mmCIF file of C-alpha atoms and ligand atoms in Angstrom:
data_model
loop_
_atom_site.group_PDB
_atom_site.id
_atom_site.type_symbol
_atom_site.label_atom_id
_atom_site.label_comp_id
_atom_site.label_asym_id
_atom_site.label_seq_id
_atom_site.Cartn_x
_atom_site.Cartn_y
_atom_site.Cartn_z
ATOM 1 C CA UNK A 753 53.612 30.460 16.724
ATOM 2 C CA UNK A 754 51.629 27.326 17.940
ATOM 3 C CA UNK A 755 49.946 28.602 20.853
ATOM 4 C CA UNK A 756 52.231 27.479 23.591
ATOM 5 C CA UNK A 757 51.170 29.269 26.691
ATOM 6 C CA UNK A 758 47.629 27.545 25.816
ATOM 7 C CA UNK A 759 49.732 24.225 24.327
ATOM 8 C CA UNK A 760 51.305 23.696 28.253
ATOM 9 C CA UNK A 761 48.042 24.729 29.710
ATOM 10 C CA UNK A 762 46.015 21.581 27.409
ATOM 11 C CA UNK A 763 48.788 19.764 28.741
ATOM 12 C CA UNK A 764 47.998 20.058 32.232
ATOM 13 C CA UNK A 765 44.627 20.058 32.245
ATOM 14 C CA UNK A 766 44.950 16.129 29.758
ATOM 15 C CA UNK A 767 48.084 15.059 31.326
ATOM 16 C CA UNK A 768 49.444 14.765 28.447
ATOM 17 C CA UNK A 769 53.387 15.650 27.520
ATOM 18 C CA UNK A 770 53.169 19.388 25.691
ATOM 19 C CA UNK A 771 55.695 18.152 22.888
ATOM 20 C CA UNK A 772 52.544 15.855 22.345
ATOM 21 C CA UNK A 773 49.651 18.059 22.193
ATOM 22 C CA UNK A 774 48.425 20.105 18.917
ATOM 23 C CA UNK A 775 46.101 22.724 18.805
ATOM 24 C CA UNK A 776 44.347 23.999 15.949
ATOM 25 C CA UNK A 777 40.491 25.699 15.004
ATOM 26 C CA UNK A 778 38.711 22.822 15.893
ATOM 27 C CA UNK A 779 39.410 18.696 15.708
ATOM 28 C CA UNK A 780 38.434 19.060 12.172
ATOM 29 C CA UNK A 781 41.235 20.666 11.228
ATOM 30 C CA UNK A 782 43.254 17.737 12.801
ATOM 31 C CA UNK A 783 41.410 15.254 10.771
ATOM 32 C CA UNK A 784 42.419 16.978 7.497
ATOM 33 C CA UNK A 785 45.793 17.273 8.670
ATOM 34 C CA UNK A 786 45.826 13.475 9.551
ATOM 35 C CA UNK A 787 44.111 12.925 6.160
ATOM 36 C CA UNK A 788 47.054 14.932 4.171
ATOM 37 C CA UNK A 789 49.901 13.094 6.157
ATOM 38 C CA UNK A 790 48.133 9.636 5.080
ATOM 39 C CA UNK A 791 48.923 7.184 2.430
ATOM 40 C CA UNK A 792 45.333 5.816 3.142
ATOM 41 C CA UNK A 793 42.615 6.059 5.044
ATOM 42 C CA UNK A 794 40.143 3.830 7.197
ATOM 43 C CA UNK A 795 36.805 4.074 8.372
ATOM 44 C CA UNK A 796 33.845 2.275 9.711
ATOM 45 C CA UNK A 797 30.329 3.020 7.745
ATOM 46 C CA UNK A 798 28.377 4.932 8.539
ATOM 47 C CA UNK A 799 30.857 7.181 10.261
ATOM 48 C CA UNK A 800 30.985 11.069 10.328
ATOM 49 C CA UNK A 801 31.018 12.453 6.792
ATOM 50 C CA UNK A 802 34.157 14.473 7.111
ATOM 51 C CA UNK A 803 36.960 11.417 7.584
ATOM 52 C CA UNK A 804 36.178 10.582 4.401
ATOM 53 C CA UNK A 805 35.812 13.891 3.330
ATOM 54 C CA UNK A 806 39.746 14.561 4.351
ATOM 55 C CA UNK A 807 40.847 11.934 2.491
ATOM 56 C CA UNK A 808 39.083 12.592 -0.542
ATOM 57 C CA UNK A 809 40.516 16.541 -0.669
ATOM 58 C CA UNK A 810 44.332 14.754 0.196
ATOM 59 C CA UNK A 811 43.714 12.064 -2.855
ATOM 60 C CA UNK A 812 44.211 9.323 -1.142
ATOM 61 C CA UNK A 813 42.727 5.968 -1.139
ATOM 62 C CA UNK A 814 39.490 5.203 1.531
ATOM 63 C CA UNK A 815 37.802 2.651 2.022
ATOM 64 C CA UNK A 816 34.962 2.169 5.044
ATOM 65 C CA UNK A 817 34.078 -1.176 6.395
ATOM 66 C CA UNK A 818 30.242 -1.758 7.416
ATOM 67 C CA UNK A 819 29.821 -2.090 10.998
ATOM 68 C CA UNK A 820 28.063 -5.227 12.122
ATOM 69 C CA UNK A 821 24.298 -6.089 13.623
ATOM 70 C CA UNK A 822 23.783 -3.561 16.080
ATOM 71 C CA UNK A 823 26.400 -1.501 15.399
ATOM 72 C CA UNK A 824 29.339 -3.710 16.363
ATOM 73 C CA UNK A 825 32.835 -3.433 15.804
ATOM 74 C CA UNK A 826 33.732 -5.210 12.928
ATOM 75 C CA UNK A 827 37.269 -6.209 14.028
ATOM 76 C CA UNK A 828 38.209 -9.231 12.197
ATOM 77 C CA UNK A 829 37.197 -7.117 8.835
ATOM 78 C CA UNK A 830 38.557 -3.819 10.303
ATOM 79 C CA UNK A 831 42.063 -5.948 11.025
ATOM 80 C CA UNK A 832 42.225 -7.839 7.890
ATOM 81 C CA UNK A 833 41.729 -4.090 5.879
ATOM 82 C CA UNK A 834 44.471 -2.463 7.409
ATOM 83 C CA UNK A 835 47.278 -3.773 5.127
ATOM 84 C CA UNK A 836 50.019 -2.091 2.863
ATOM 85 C CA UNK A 837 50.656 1.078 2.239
ATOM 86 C CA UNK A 838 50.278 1.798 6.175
ATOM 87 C CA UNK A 839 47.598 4.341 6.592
ATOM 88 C CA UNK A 840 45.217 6.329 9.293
ATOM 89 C CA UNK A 841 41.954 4.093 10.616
ATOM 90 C CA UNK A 842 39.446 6.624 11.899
ATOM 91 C CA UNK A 843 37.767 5.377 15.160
ATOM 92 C CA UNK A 844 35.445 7.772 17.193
ATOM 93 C CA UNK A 845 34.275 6.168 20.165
ATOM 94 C CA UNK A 846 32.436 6.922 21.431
ATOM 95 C CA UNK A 847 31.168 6.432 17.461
ATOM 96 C CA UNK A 848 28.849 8.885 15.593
ATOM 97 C CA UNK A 849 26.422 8.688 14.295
ATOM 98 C CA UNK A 850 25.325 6.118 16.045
ATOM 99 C CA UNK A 851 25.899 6.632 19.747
ATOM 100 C CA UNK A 852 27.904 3.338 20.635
ATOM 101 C CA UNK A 853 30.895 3.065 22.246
ATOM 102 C CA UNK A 854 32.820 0.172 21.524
ATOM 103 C CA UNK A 855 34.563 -2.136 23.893
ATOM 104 C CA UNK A 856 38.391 -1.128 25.362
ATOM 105 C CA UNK A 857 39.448 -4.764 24.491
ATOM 106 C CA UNK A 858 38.292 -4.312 20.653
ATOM 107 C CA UNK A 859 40.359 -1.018 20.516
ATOM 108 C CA UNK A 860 43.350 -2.780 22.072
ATOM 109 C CA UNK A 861 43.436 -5.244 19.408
ATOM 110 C CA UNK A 862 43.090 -2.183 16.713
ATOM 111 C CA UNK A 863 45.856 -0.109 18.359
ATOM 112 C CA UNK A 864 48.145 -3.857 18.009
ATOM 113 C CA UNK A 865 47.644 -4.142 14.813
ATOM 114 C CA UNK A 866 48.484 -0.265 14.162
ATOM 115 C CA UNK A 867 51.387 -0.821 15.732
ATOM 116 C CA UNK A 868 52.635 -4.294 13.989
ATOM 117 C CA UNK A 869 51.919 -2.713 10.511
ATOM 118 C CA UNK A 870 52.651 0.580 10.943
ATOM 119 C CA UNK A 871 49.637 2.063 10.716
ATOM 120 C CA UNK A 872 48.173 5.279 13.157
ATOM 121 C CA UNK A 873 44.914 4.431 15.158
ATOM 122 C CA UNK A 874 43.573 7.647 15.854
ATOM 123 C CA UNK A 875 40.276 7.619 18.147
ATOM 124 C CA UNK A 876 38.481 10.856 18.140
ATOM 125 C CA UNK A 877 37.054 11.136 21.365
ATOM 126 C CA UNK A 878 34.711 14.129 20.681
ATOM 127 C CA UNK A 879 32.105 12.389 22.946
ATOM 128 C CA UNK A 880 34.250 11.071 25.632
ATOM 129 C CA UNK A 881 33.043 13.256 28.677
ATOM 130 C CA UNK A 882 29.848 11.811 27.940
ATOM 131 C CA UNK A 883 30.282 8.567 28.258
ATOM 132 C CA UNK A 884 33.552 8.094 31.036
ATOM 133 C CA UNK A 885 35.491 6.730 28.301
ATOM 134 C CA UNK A 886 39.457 7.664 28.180
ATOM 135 C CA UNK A 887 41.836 6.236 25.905
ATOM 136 C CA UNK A 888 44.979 7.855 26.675
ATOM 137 C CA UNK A 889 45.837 4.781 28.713
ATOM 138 C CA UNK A 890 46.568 3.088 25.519
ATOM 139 C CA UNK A 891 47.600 6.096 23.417
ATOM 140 C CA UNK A 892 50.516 7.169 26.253
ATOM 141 C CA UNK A 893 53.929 5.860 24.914
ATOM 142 C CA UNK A 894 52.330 4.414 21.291
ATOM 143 C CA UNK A 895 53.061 6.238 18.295
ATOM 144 C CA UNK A 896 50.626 4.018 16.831
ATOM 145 C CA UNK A 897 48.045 5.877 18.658
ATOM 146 C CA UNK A 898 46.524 9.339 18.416
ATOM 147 C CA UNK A 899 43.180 11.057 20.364
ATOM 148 C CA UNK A 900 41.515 13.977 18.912
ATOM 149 C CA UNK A 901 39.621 15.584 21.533
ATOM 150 C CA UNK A 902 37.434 18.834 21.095
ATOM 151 C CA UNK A 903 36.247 22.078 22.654
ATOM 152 C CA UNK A 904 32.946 21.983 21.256
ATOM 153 C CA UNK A 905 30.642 19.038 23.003
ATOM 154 C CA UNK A 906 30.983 19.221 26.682
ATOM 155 C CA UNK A 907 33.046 22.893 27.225
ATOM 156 C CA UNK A 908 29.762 24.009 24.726
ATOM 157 C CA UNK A 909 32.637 26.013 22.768
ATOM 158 C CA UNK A 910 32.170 24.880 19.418
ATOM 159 C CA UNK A 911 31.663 28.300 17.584
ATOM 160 C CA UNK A 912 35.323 29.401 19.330
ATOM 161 C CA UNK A 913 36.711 26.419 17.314
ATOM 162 C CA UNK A 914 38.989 24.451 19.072
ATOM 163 C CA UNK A 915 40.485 21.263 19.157
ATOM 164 C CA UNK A 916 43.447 19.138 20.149
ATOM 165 C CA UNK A 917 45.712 16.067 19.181
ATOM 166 C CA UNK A 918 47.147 13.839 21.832
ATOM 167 C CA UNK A 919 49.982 11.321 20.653
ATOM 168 C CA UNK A 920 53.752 10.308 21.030
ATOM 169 C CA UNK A 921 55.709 13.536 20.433
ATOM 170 C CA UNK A 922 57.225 12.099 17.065
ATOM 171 C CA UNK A 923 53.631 12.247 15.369
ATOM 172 C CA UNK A 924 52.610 15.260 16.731
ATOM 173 C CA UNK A 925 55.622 17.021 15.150
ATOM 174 C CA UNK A 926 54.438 15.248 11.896
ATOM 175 C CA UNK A 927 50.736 16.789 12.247
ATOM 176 C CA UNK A 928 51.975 20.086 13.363
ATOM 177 C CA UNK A 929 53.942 20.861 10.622
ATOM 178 C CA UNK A 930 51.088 20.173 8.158
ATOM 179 C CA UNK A 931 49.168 23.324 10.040
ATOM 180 C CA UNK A 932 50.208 26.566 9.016
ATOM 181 C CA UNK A 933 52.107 28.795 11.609
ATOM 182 C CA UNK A 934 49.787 30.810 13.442
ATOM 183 C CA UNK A 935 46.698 29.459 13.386
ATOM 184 C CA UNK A 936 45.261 29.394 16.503
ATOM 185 C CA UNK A 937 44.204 33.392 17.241
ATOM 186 C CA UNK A 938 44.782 35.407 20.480
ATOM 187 C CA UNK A 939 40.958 35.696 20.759
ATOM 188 C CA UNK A 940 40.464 32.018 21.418
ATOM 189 C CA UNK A 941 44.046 31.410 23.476
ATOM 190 C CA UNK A 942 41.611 34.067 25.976
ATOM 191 C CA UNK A 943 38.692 32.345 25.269
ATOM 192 C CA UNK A 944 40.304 29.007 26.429
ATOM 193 C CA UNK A 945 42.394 29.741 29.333
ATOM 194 C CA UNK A 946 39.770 31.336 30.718
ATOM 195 C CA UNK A 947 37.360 28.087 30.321
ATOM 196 C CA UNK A 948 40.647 25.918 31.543
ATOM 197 C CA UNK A 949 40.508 27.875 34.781
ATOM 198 C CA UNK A 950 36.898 25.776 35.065
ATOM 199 C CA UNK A 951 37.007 22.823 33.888
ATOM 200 C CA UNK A 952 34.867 21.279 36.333
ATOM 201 C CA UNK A 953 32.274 23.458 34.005
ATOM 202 C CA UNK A 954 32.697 20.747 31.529
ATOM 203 C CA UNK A 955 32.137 17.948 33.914
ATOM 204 C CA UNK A 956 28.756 19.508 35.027
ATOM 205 C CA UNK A 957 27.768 19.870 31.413
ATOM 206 C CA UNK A 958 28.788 16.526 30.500
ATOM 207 C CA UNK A 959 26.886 14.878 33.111
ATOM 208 C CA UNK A 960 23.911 16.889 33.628
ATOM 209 C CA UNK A 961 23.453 16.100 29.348
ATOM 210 C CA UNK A 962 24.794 12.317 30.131
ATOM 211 C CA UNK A 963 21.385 12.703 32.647
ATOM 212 C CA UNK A 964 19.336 13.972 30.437
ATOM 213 C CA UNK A 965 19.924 11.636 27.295
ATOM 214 C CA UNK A 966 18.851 8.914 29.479
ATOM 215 C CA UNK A 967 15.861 10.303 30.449
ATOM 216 C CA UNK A 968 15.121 11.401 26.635
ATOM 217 C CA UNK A 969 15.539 7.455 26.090
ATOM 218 C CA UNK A 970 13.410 5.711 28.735
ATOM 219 C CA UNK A 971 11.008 8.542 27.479
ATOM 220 C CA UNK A 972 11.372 7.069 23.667
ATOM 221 C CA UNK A 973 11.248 3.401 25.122
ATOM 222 C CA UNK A 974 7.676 4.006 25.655
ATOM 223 C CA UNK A 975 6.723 5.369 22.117
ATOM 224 C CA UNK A 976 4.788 2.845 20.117
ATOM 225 C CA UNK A 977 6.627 3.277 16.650
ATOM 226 C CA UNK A 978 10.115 4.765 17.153
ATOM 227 C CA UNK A 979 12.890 3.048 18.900
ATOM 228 C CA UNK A 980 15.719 5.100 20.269
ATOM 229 C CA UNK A 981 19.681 3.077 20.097
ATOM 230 C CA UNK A 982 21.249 3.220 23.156
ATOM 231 C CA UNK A 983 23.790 6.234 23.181
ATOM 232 C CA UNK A 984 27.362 7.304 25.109
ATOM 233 C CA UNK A 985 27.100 10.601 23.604
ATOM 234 C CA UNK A 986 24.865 13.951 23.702
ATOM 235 C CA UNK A 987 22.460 12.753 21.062
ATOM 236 C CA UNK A 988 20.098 9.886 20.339
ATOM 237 C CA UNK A 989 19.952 8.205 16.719
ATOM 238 C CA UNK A 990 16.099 6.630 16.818
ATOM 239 C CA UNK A 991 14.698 4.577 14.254
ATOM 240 C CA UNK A 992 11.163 5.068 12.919
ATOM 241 C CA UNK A 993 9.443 3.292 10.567
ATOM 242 C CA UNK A 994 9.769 6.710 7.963
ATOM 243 C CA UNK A 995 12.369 9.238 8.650
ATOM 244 C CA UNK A 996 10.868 11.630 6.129
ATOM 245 C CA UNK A 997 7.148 11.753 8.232
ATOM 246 C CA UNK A 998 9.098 11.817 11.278
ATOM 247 C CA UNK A 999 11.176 14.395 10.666
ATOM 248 C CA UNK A 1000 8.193 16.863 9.044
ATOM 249 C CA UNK A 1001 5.947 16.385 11.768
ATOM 250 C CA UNK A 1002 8.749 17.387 14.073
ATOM 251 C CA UNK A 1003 9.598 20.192 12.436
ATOM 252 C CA UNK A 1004 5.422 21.467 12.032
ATOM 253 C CA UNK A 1005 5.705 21.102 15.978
ATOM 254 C CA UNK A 1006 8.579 23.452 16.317
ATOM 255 C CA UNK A 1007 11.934 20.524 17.053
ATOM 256 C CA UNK A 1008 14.690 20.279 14.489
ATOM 257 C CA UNK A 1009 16.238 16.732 14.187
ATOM 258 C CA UNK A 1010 19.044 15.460 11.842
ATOM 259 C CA UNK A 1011 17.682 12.767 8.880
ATOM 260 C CA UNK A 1012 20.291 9.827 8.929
ATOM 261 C CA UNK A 1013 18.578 7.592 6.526
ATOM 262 C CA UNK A 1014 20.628 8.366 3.658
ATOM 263 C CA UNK A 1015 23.387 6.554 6.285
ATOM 264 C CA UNK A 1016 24.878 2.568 5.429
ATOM 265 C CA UNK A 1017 22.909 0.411 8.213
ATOM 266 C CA UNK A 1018 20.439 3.593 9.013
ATOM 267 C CA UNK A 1019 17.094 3.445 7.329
ATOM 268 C CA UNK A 1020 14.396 4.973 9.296
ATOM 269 C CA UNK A 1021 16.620 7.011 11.357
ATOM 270 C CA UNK A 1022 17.212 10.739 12.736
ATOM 271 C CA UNK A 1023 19.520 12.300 15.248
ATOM 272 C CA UNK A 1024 18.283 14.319 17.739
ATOM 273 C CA UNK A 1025 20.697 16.097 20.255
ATOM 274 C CA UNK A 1026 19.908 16.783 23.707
ATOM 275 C CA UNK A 1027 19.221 19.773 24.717
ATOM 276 C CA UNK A 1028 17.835 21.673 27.439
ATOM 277 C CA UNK A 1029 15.406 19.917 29.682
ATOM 278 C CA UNK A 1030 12.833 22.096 28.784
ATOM 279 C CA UNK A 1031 13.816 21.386 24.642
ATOM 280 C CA UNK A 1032 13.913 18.043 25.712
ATOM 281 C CA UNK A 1033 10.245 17.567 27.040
ATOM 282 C CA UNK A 1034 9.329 19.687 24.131
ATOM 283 C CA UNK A 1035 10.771 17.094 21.731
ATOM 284 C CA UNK A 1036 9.217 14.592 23.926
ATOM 285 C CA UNK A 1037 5.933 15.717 23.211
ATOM 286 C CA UNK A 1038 5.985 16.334 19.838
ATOM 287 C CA UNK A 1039 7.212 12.620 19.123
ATOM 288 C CA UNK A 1040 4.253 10.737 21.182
ATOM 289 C CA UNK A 1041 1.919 13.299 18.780
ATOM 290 C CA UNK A 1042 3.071 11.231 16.302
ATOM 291 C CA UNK A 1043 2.476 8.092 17.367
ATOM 292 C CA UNK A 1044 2.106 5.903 14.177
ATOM 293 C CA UNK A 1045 5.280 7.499 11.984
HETATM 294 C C1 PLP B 2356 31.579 17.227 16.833
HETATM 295 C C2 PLP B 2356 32.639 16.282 16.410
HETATM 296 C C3 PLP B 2356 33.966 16.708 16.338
HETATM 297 C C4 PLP B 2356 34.345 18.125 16.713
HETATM 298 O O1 PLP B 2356 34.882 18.821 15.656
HETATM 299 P P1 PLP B 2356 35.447 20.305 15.923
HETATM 300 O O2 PLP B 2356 36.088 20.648 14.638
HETATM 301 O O3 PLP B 2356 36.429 20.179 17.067
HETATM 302 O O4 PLP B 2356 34.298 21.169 16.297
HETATM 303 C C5 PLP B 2356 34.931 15.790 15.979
HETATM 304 N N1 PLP B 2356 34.606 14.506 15.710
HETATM 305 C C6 PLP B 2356 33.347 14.066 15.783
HETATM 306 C C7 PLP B 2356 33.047 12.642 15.505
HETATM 307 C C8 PLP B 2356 32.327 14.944 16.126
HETATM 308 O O5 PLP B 2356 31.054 14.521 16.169
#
C-alpha cells in the first residue's frame, strides 16, 4: 500500500527509522500534504512558489517574512512569527531561489522554538548533496522536525517523481495518512531500487555539478555588469542591471535562464542551472556577449 519494500530500502540508504520515512510522487506532494495537516503556514520571501501555493489550496493562513541584506536568515522576525495556532515554517536550505545555505546554529534556534510552541520545522533539503549539508542530526528524535528530501536534483530522477519525508514516526503517520493509498506505482518502486543499488551515482553527480557551479561563478566574477550570488545548490541566481535584456539576449544566443525579478529582494535577477560543461561554457559565452545588460 505505501511502498514498503522501497520504504525499508530509503531507510537504509538515509538511516533513517522506516516507521519514519514517507514516500510519495515527488517532495511536492509532501509539501501539500504538510500544507493540508497545517493550521498555518511559514515562509521566508522570496521562497519557492509552491509552499505558499499548498497553503493557499488547504485555506490556511501564510504569511512569509523578508529575508535580510544578503539573503540572511531573519531569525529574530522568523521566531517572533511563529506564534499561536502552531503551524508548519517552510525552510529549504539549502534555500531557493537564492542559493544560500543558512547557518546550522540559526536552524537550531528555529527547530527550539518549533519545539517550545509546538510548531513543525520542516527543512526541505532538495539541494543538500550539493552543498554537504545534513540535517537529520537535529531532525533524529524531534517531532518538531521534518526533512523533505528528493529524487530529482542529484539522482537526476525528477521526471520518475519521487520524494521522501524524514521525521519522528508520530508525524510521519500524520503525513501518511493525508496521501491516498497507493500512490507510489510499481514502475518507479523499479525505477528506484534500481538507482538505490548506486547511490554513489548521486554523489558523482552532486559533486561533479557542485564543481562545475563554481567554475560557472569565478567565470561570472569576471563579467563587467552581472554579478552571480554565491550558491550551495545546482544553480546560480545572478543579478544584472535588467533581467528582461538579459534574459532575451540569452535566449537569441540559444541558453534558457529562469527571470526572478518578479521575486521580493530580486530585481535584476535570473536563475540559471548548471548544466553540462559543455552547456555551461556555452552559457558562458553568451553572457560576456552581452557585456553592458
Ligand atoms: C526541486 C525542488 C524540490 C523537488 O520537488 P519534487 O516534487 O521532489 O520534484 C523540492 N523543494 C525545492 C525547494 C526544490 O527546488
Amino acid at each position: 500500500m505505501h511502498a514498503e519494500s522501497l520504504r525499508e530500502a530509503v531507510a537504509r540508504l538515509e538511516g533513517w527509522p522506516a516507521e519514519g520515512v514517507v514516500l510519495a510522487p515527488g517532495s511536492n506532494f509532501l509539501v501539500l500534504a504538510l500544507g493540508l495537516m497545517a493550521r498555518q503556514v511559514l515562509d521566508t520571501a522570496p521562497s519557492f512558489a509552491w509552499y505558499e501555493g499548498s497553503a493557499r489550496v488547504s485555506g490556511v493562513p501564510y504569511r512569509a517574512v523578508p529575508l535580510g541584506a544578503g539573503f540572511d536568515l531573519p531569525l529574530p522576525a522568523l521566531l517572533e512569527a511563529m506564534g499561536d495556532p502552531p503551524g508548519v515554517l517552510f525552510l529549504a536550505n539549502p534555500h531557493a531561489p537564492t542559493g544560500r545555505l543558512f547557518e546550522e546554529e540559526a536552524v537550531r534556534r528555529l527547530a527550539g522554538r518549533a519545539a517550545e510552541r509546538g510548531w513543525l520545522l520542516v527543512v526541505d533539503e532538495a539541494y543538500q548533496a550539493f552543498a554537504g549539508s545534513d540535517h537529520r542530526a537535529l531532525a533524529r528524535g524531534s517531532p518538531a522536525v521534518a526533512l523533505l528530501r528528493t529524487f530529482s536534483k542529484a539522482w537526476r530522477l525528477g521526471g520518475v517523481r519521487a520524494g521522501c519525508l524524514l521525521a519522528a514516526p508520530e508525524v510521519a503517520a500524520r503525513v501518511q495518512a493525508v496521501l491516498p493509498p497507493f500512490c507510489i506505482p510499481l514502475s518507479t518502486q523499479a525505477v528506484l531500487e534500481a538507482a538505490l543499488a548506486a547511490p554513489e551515482e548521486a554523489r558523482r553527480n552532486a559533486d561533479r555539478l557542485a564543481a562545475e557551479r563554481e567554475r560557472v561563478f569565478r567565470g561570472l566574477s569576471r563579467h563587467p555588469a552581472w554579478r552571480p550570488h554565491p550558491s550551495r545548490t545546482n544553480f546560480l541566481l545572478v543579478h544584472t542591471p535588467d533581467a528582461e535584456a538579459a534574459f532575451q539576449g540569452l535566449l537569441s544566443r540559444g541558453v534558457l535562464v529562469r527571470r526572478q525579478d518578479h521575486l521580493p529582494g530580486c530585481q535584476g535577477c535570473f536563475r540559471v542551472s548548471v548544466g553540462t560543461p559543455e552547456e555551461n561554457d556555452a552559457f558562458l559565452r553568451a553572457a560576456f556577449e552581452l557585456p553592458e545588460r
